[in-house]
Amino acid sequence: KILGKNGTPCSGEGIIGCELSVDIINNISTNGTLLAVASNNYGSVIYTWVTPTSEENSQVLTVTENGLYTITVIDDCCTATASILINSF
């Protein structure tokens, strides 16, 4: 069963027609961070980063090591995911 960000079960309508997307802005060379930007959302979203060593709920992530970084964004019952491989450390 899929749950929305408020913990309630999603209906089929919440998933059909979902246009949520997420982009990653790489700011590592300027301030050591990755920024996730959601678009086509219908209000506030939850950002969850999965890093090589942890998981963090934040829109901005400070990067301290090489590896794969994946962001998942949830808006009601819609989700979007993007990844970036960092090899600059």
Protein backbone atom coordinates (compact mmCIF):
# COMPACT_ATOMS: atom_id res chain seq x y z
CA LYS A 1 0.00 0.00 0.00
CA ILE A 2 1.38 3.44 -0.95
CA LEU A 3 1.12 6.17 1.67
CA GLY A 4 1.03 9.90 1.04
CA LYS A 5 3.23 12.36 2.94
CA ASN A 6 0.56 12.70 5.63
CA GLY A 7 0.55 8.93 6.19
CA THR A 8 -2.87 8.27 4.65
CA PRO A 9 -3.27 5.64 1.92
CA CYS A 10 -3.16 6.94 -1.65
CA SER A 11 -6.07 6.39 -3.96
CA GLY A 12 -5.61 5.69 -7.66
CA GLU A 13 -6.45 9.31 -8.43
CA GLY A 14 -3.48 10.54 -6.41
CA ILE A 15 -1.08 8.63 -8.63
CA ILE A 16 -2.67 9.04 -12.07
CA GLY A 17 -1.59 12.23 -13.81
CA CYS A 18 1.27 12.92 -11.43
CA GLU A 19 3.73 15.35 -13.03
CA LEU A 20 6.07 15.94 -10.07
CA SER A 21 9.74 16.15 -11.04
CA VAL A 22 13.01 16.94 -9.28
CA ASP A 23 16.31 18.39 -10.48
CA ILE A 24 19.65 18.36 -8.68
CA ILE A 25 21.74 21.53 -8.77
CA ASN A 26 25.40 20.74 -8.18
CA ASN A 27 26.97 23.49 -6.02
CA ILE A 28 29.91 21.39 -4.80
CA SER A 29 32.57 23.61 -6.40
CA THR A 30 31.13 26.78 -4.82
CA ASN A 31 29.80 25.74 -1.40
CA GLY A 32 30.00 21.94 -1.13
CA THR A 33 26.28 21.27 -1.48
CA LEU A 34 23.67 19.65 -3.68
CA LEU A 35 20.30 21.39 -4.00
CA ALA A 36 17.10 19.54 -4.92
CA VAL A 37 14.43 21.56 -6.70
CA ALA A 38 10.95 20.08 -7.14
CA SER A 39 8.60 21.28 -9.86
CA ASN A 40 4.97 20.63 -10.81
CA ASN A 41 4.16 20.07 -7.13
CA TYR A 42 0.92 20.97 -5.40
CA GLY A 43 2.22 22.46 -2.16
CA SER A 44 4.99 21.48 0.21
CA VAL A 45 7.10 18.43 -0.52
CA ILE A 46 9.28 16.08 1.52
CA TYR A 47 12.90 15.75 0.35
CA THR A 48 14.86 12.61 1.27
CA TRP A 49 18.50 12.16 0.26
CA VAL A 50 20.16 8.73 0.26
CA THR A 51 23.94 9.15 0.44
CA PRO A 52 26.75 6.60 0.44
CA THR A 53 26.57 6.46 4.26
CA SER A 54 23.23 7.86 5.45
CA GLU A 55 19.74 9.16 4.75
CA GLU A 56 18.75 12.79 5.35
CA ASN A 57 15.50 14.76 5.04
CA SER A 58 16.59 18.09 3.59
CA GLN A 59 16.36 20.10 0.40
CA VAL A 60 20.06 21.06 0.61
CA LEU A 61 22.72 18.41 1.29
CA THR A 62 26.34 19.04 2.27
CA VAL A 63 28.56 16.57 0.41
CA THR A 64 31.75 15.28 2.06
CA GLU A 65 32.62 12.14 0.11
CA ASN A 66 32.46 10.51 -3.32
CA GLY A 67 29.56 8.26 -4.24
CA LEU A 68 26.02 8.07 -5.54
CA TYR A 69 23.53 10.59 -4.13
CA THR A 70 19.83 10.02 -4.74
CA ILE A 71 17.01 12.42 -3.93
CA THR A 72 13.38 11.33 -3.62
CA VAL A 73 10.65 13.95 -3.42
CA ILE A 74 7.12 13.20 -2.20
CA ASP A 75 4.12 15.47 -2.79
CA ASP A 76 0.92 13.85 -1.52
CA CYS A 77 0.94 10.59 -3.48
CA CYS A 78 3.34 11.62 -6.23
CA THR A 79 7.05 10.82 -6.07
CA ALA A 80 10.03 11.81 -8.18
CA THR A 81 13.64 10.62 -7.98
CA ALA A 82 16.96 11.80 -9.37
CA SER A 83 20.57 10.72 -8.80
CA ILE A 84 24.03 12.15 -9.24
CA LEU A 85 27.45 10.47 -8.99
CA ILE A 86 30.08 12.58 -7.22
CA ASN A 87 33.78 11.89 -7.89
CA SER A 88 35.38 15.20 -6.87
CA PHE A 89 36.84 14.33 -3.46
